[in-house]
Coordinates of C-alpha atoms and ligand atoms in Angstrom, one line a residue:
H299 CA -29.2 -17.4 4.9
A300 CA -26.5 -15.0 6.2
T301 CA -26.0 -13.8 2.6
L302 CA -29.6 -12.5 2.4
K303 CA -29.4 -10.9 5.8
E304 CA -26.2 -9.2 4.9
I305 CA -27.6 -7.8 1.6
R306 CA -30.6 -6.5 3.5
K307 CA -28.2 -4.7 5.9
T308 CA -27.0 -2.3 3.1
P309 CA -28.8 0.8 4.5
E310 CA -27.1 0.2 7.8
G311 CA -23.8 -0.4 6.1
I312 CA -23.9 3.0 4.5
L313 CA -24.3 4.6 8.0
K314 CA -21.3 2.5 9.2
A315 CA -19.4 3.7 6.1
Q316 CA -20.1 7.3 7.1
E317 CA -18.9 6.7 10.7
A318 CA -15.6 5.2 9.3
F319 CA -15.2 8.1 7.0
E320 CA -15.7 10.6 9.9
R321 CA -13.1 8.7 12.0
I322 CA -10.4 9.0 9.3
K323 CA -11.1 12.3 7.6
E324 CA -9.0 14.5 9.9
E325 CA -6.0 12.1 9.7
V326 CA -5.9 11.4 5.9
T327 CA -6.1 13.6 2.9
L328 CA -5.8 11.5 -0.2
P329 CA -3.2 12.4 -2.9
R330 CA -3.9 12.7 -6.6
N331 CA -2.0 9.6 -7.8
I332 CA -3.2 6.4 -6.3
L333 CA -2.7 2.7 -6.9
Y334 CA -5.6 0.4 -5.9
T335 CA -5.2 -3.3 -5.3
G336 CA -7.3 -6.2 -4.0
C337 CA -8.4 -9.8 -4.9
G338 CA -11.7 -11.1 -6.2
S339 CA -14.5 -8.8 -5.2
S340 CA -12.0 -6.5 -3.5
H341 CA -10.3 -6.2 -6.9
F342 CA -13.5 -5.1 -8.6
L343 CA -13.9 -2.6 -5.8
S344 CA -10.3 -1.4 -6.6
Q345 CA -11.4 -0.8 -10.2
L346 CA -14.4 1.2 -9.0
L347 CA -12.2 3.3 -6.7
A348 CA -9.7 4.0 -9.5
M349 CA -12.5 5.1 -11.8
A350 CA -14.0 7.3 -9.1
T351 CA -10.5 8.8 -8.6
N352 CA -10.1 9.6 -12.3
A353 CA -13.6 11.0 -12.5
L354 CA -12.9 13.4 -9.7
G355 CA -9.7 14.7 -11.2
G356 CA -7.0 12.4 -9.7
K357 CA -5.2 9.5 -11.3
G358 CA -6.2 6.0 -10.3
I359 CA -5.0 2.6 -11.5
A360 CA -6.2 -0.8 -10.3
L361 CA -4.4 -4.1 -10.3
P362 CA -5.3 -7.4 -8.8
C363 CA -2.8 -8.1 -6.0
S364 CA -1.2 -11.0 -7.8
E365 CA -0.5 -8.9 -11.0
L366 CA 1.0 -6.2 -8.8
V367 CA 3.3 -8.7 -7.1
Y368 CA 4.4 -10.7 -10.1
S369 CA 3.8 -8.8 -13.4
R370 CA 3.8 -5.1 -12.6
N371 CA 6.3 -4.3 -15.4
Y372 CA 3.4 -4.8 -17.9
Y373 CA 1.3 -2.1 -16.4
A374 CA 1.5 1.7 -16.5
I375 CA 2.1 2.4 -12.8
N376 CA 3.2 6.0 -12.8
S377 CA 4.8 6.8 -9.5
P378 CA 1.7 6.6 -7.3
E379 CA 1.9 8.4 -4.0
L380 CA -0.3 5.9 -2.1
I381 CA -1.3 2.3 -2.3
V382 CA -4.9 1.5 -1.3
A383 CA -5.0 -2.2 -0.3
I384 CA -8.5 -3.6 -0.1
S385 CA -9.5 -6.7 1.8
R386 CA -12.7 -7.5 3.7
S387 CA -10.9 -10.0 5.9
G388 CA -7.6 -8.1 5.9
E389 CA -5.9 -11.5 6.0
T390 CA -5.6 -12.5 2.3
T391 CA -2.0 -13.6 1.6
E392 CA -1.7 -11.8 -1.8
V393 CA -3.0 -8.4 -0.5
L394 CA -0.4 -8.5 2.3
K395 CA 2.3 -9.3 -0.1
A396 CA 1.2 -6.6 -2.5
M397 CA 1.6 -4.0 0.2
D398 CA 5.4 -4.6 0.2
V399 CA 6.1 -4.1 -3.5
L400 CA 6.4 -0.3 -3.5
N401 CA 8.0 1.8 -0.8
I402 CA 5.2 4.3 -0.5
K403 CA 2.5 5.0 2.0
K404 CA -0.3 2.5 2.4
L405 CA -4.0 2.8 3.3
G406 CA -5.8 -0.4 4.2
L407 CA -9.6 -0.6 3.5
T408 CA -11.1 -3.5 5.5
A409 CA -13.9 -4.6 7.8
Y410 CA -11.7 -5.6 10.8
E411 CA -8.7 -4.7 12.9
S412 CA -6.5 -7.2 11.0
T413 CA -3.0 -7.9 9.7
L414 CA -3.8 -5.5 6.9
S415 CA -5.0 -2.7 9.1
K416 CA -1.9 -3.0 11.3
K417 CA 0.6 -3.2 8.4
A418 CA -0.9 -0.1 6.7
D419 CA 0.1 3.5 7.5
Y420 CA -3.6 4.4 7.6
A421 CA -6.6 2.2 8.1
L422 CA -10.2 2.8 6.9
I423 CA -12.1 0.2 8.9
V424 CA -15.7 0.0 7.9
D425 CA -17.6 -2.0 10.6
T426 CA -19.5 -4.3 8.3
P427 CA -18.5 -7.8 9.3
E428 CA -20.0 -10.7 7.3
D429 CA -20.5 -14.4 7.9
S430 CA -21.1 -15.2 4.2
V431 CA -18.1 -16.3 2.1
V432 CA -19.2 -13.7 -0.5
M433 CA -18.9 -10.0 -0.1
T434 CA -22.2 -8.1 -0.3
H435 CA -23.1 -5.1 1.9
S436 CA -19.5 -4.6 2.9
F437 CA -18.6 -4.0 -0.7
T438 CA -21.2 -1.3 -1.1
A439 CA -20.2 0.3 2.3
F440 CA -16.4 0.2 1.5
Y441 CA -17.1 2.0 -1.8
F442 CA -19.3 4.7 -0.2
S443 CA -16.9 5.3 2.7
Y444 CA -13.9 5.7 0.4
L445 CA -15.9 7.8 -2.0
Q446 CA -16.7 10.2 0.8
L447 CA -13.0 10.4 1.7
L448 CA -12.1 11.1 -2.0
R449 CA -14.6 13.9 -2.3
E450 CA -13.5 15.5 1.0
S451 CA -9.8 15.2 0.0
Y452 CA -10.4 16.8 -3.4
G453 CA -12.3 19.7 -2.0
L454 CA -15.8 18.5 -2.9
Q455 CA -18.8 18.2 -0.6
A456 CA -19.3 14.7 0.8
F457 CA -22.7 13.1 0.1
N458 CA -25.5 13.1 2.6
A459 CA -25.2 9.6 4.1
E460 CA -28.7 9.5 5.5
E461 CA -30.1 10.2 2.1
V462 CA -27.9 7.6 0.4
S463 CA -28.9 5.1 3.1
R464 CA -32.6 5.8 2.4
L465 CA -32.0 5.3 -1.4
T466 CA -30.6 1.8 -0.7
R467 CA -33.6 1.1 1.5
D468 CA -35.9 2.0 -1.5
V469 CA -33.8 -0.2 -3.8
L470 CA -34.2 -3.2 -1.5
K471 CA -38.0 -2.9 -1.8
N472 CA -37.5 -4.6 -5.2
E473 CA -36.6 -7.9 -3.6
G474 CA -40.0 -9.5 -4.4
Y475 CA -39.8 -8.4 -8.0
I476 CA -36.3 -10.0 -8.4
R477 CA -37.5 -13.3 -6.7
E478 CA -40.4 -13.4 -9.1
L479 CA -38.2 -12.8 -12.1
V480 CA -36.0 -15.6 -11.2
D481 CA -39.0 -18.0 -10.6
E482 CA -40.7 -17.1 -13.8
F483 CA -37.8 -17.0 -16.3
E484 CA -35.4 -19.9 -15.9
F485 CA -32.5 -18.4 -17.9
S486 CA -29.5 -20.6 -18.5
N487 CA -26.9 -17.8 -18.8
V488 CA -26.7 -14.1 -17.9
I489 CA -24.8 -11.2 -19.3
F490 CA -24.2 -8.0 -17.3
L491 CA -23.5 -4.8 -19.1
G492 CA -22.3 -1.4 -17.8
S493 CA -20.3 1.5 -18.9
G494 CA -17.8 3.7 -17.0
I495 CA -18.3 3.4 -13.3
L496 CA -21.0 0.7 -13.9
Y497 CA -18.6 -1.6 -15.7
P498 CA -16.9 -2.8 -12.5
V499 CA -20.4 -3.3 -11.1
A500 CA -21.2 -5.5 -14.0
L501 CA -18.0 -7.5 -13.3
E502 CA -18.9 -7.8 -9.7
A503 CA -22.4 -9.0 -10.7
M504 CA -20.7 -11.7 -12.9
L505 CA -18.6 -12.8 -10.0
K506 CA -21.6 -12.9 -7.6
M507 CA -23.4 -15.2 -10.0
K508 CA -20.4 -17.5 -10.3
E509 CA -19.7 -17.5 -6.5
M510 CA -23.3 -17.7 -5.1
A511 CA -25.2 -19.6 -7.8
I512 CA -22.3 -21.5 -9.5
F513 CA -23.8 -20.2 -12.6
W514 CA -22.3 -19.1 -16.0
S515 CA -22.2 -15.3 -16.4
E516 CA -20.4 -12.7 -18.4
A517 CA -19.8 -9.0 -18.1
Y518 CA -18.8 -6.4 -20.8
P519 CA -18.6 -2.7 -21.3
M520 CA -22.1 -1.8 -22.5
F521 CA -21.8 -1.4 -26.3
E522 CA -18.6 -3.5 -26.7
V523 CA -20.9 -6.5 -26.3
R524 CA -22.1 -6.0 -29.9
H525 CA -18.7 -6.9 -31.3
G526 CA -18.9 -10.7 -31.3
F527 CA -19.7 -11.4 -27.6
K528 CA -23.5 -11.0 -28.2
S529 CA -23.6 -14.3 -30.2
I530 CA -24.1 -16.3 -27.0
A531 CA -27.4 -14.5 -26.2
D532 CA -30.5 -16.4 -27.2
D533 CA -34.0 -17.2 -25.8
N534 CA -32.4 -18.8 -22.8
S535 CA -30.5 -15.7 -21.9
L536 CA -31.0 -12.8 -19.5
V537 CA -29.2 -9.6 -20.3
V538 CA -28.9 -7.1 -17.5
M539 CA -28.2 -3.5 -18.5
L540 CA -27.0 -1.1 -15.8
V541 CA -27.6 2.3 -17.2
S542 CA -27.0 5.9 -16.0
D543 CA -28.0 8.7 -18.5
P544 CA -29.9 6.5 -21.0
F545 CA -30.0 7.6 -24.6
E546 CA -31.1 6.0 -27.9
W547 CA -28.2 3.6 -28.2
H548 CA -29.5 1.8 -25.1
E549 CA -33.0 1.3 -26.6
K550 CA -31.4 0.0 -29.8
L551 CA -29.3 -2.4 -27.8
V552 CA -32.4 -3.7 -25.9
Q553 CA -34.1 -4.3 -29.2
E554 CA -31.0 -6.0 -30.7
F555 CA -31.0 -8.6 -27.8
Q556 CA -34.8 -9.0 -28.1
G557 CA -34.3 -9.7 -31.8
Q558 CA -32.0 -12.6 -30.7
G559 CA -34.8 -13.9 -28.4
A560 CA -33.1 -12.8 -25.1
K561 CA -34.9 -11.2 -22.3
V562 CA -33.5 -7.9 -21.0
M563 CA -33.6 -6.4 -17.5
V564 CA -32.9 -2.7 -17.4
I565 CA -31.8 -1.0 -14.2
S566 CA -32.0 2.7 -14.8
E567 CA -33.9 5.9 -14.1
K568 CA -35.9 5.4 -17.4
E569 CA -37.8 2.6 -19.0
L570 CA -36.2 1.4 -22.3
G571 CA -38.7 -1.2 -23.6
S572 CA -37.2 -4.2 -21.8
E573 CA -39.1 -7.2 -20.4
Y574 CA -38.0 -6.4 -16.9
Y575 CA -37.4 -3.0 -15.5
L576 CA -36.1 -1.7 -12.2
Q577 CA -36.3 2.0 -11.7
V578 CA -33.6 3.6 -9.7
A579 CA -33.6 7.3 -8.6
K580 CA -31.7 9.8 -10.7
V581 CA -28.5 10.2 -8.6
D582 CA -24.9 11.5 -9.1
E583 CA -23.2 9.0 -11.4
L584 CA -20.7 8.0 -8.7
L585 CA -23.6 6.9 -6.5
M586 CA -25.0 4.5 -9.2
P587 CA -22.9 1.6 -7.9
V588 CA -24.5 2.1 -4.4
V589 CA -28.0 1.8 -5.8
T590 CA -27.4 -1.0 -8.3
L591 CA -25.2 -3.3 -6.2
P592 CA -28.0 -4.5 -3.9
I593 CA -30.1 -5.5 -7.0
I594 CA -27.4 -7.6 -8.6
Q595 CA -26.6 -9.2 -5.3
L596 CA -30.3 -10.2 -4.8
L597 CA -30.4 -11.5 -8.3
A598 CA -27.4 -13.8 -7.7
Y599 CA -28.9 -14.8 -4.3
Y600 CA -32.3 -15.8 -5.7
K601 CA -30.7 -17.6 -8.6
A602 CA -28.6 -19.6 -6.1
V603 CA -31.7 -20.5 -4.1
K604 CA -33.6 -21.5 -7.2
R605 CA -30.7 -23.8 -8.2
G606 CA -30.6 -25.4 -4.8
M607 CA -27.2 -23.9 -3.9
N608 CA -26.1 -22.6 -0.5
P609 CA -24.9 -19.0 -1.2
D610 CA -23.4 -18.7 2.3
S611 CA -20.7 -21.2 1.6
P612 CA -20.3 -22.1 -2.1
R613 CA -18.5 -25.2 -3.2
F614 CA -14.7 -24.9 -3.6
L615 CA -14.6 -21.4 -2.1
E616 CA -13.2 -20.1 1.2
K617 CA -13.7 -16.9 3.0
V618 CA -10.0 -16.1 3.2
V619 CA -7.7 -17.3 0.4
R620 CA -4.3 -18.1 1.9
W621 CA -1.2 -19.9 0.8
Ligands
F1P747 C1 -11.1 -11.7 -1.2 C2 -11.9 -12.8 -1.9 C3 -13.3 -12.5 -1.9 C4 -14.1 -13.6 -2.5 C5 -13.8 -15.0 -1.8 C6 -12.3 -15.2 -1.7 O1 -11.3 -11.6 0.1 O2 -11.4 -13.0 -3.2 O3 -13.6 -11.4 -2.6 O4 -15.5 -13.4 -2.3 O5 -14.4 -15.1 -0.6 O6 -11.7 -14.0 -1.1 P1 -10.8 -10.4 1.0 O7 -9.3 -10.2 0.7 O8 -11.6 -9.2 0.5 O9 -11.0 -10.7 2.4

């Protein structure tokens, strides 16, 4: 499947991301106040980038393109200096429309020379083309490339791309473990949990499950799940916890779900008493999406295969949504 090949290309994608960053860094210095927009996975990426902007001292807000076009009066859009429009294809109708709503500079984040890249004042083109309908390694590469630009713009040292690429290579070594998990435990629903920068990763994981495996999935901010939502978890459920900086609440949450009969998979630097555990290296928190995304993509991929689905071209979905 193209999808699997593309997930496996993540380490190479990080190097392509670095090249794209190096091409644009002399031309563009990002301002402090930035509005991010995209559709589907690209919207979840816009949430990641808005959070990274806030964490690094700027002000970022993220809206799905359709909300920006039709309902922006409901959102606190405080005079942004730049719109960052994200689209793998660069051809999605809504993203092109969203670029016209505010008369400010635009940066297009995309994989191709496209309508989006031509329409934008600046283009960050990350050379990670994909055949699959669903976004995988391009998502991770877009995130990394833009993160480098944010750091450079805000006077911080960019990350070492070679090292980050190596980290993703290590993470991908868990492919066999994930395939075995999916074979061994035939869960009938899955909940992804993450806090801060890992919350949009949980949302993207939820979408990957729905898109690739046509499978019911949920995502919540880590501890918010205890307030009612957890009722759906039972002995048929897999709960995936994406954790940076673990502390005792995380262990208590693992136990709470185990008490309901659910099985928990923890992705973190530390073991927390869960049935399944994937260790990731201790990294800067803003790099956690880079090391966790390949894992949740593989999980959705193997669930799709197990369910006899074709993750390359899922039912009812198209690579580019136009109207
Ligand atoms: C946006 C998008 C994808 C999704 C699906 C439909 O595409 O929503 O995220 O996986 O394929 O399109 P793009 O604007 O990033 O090309």
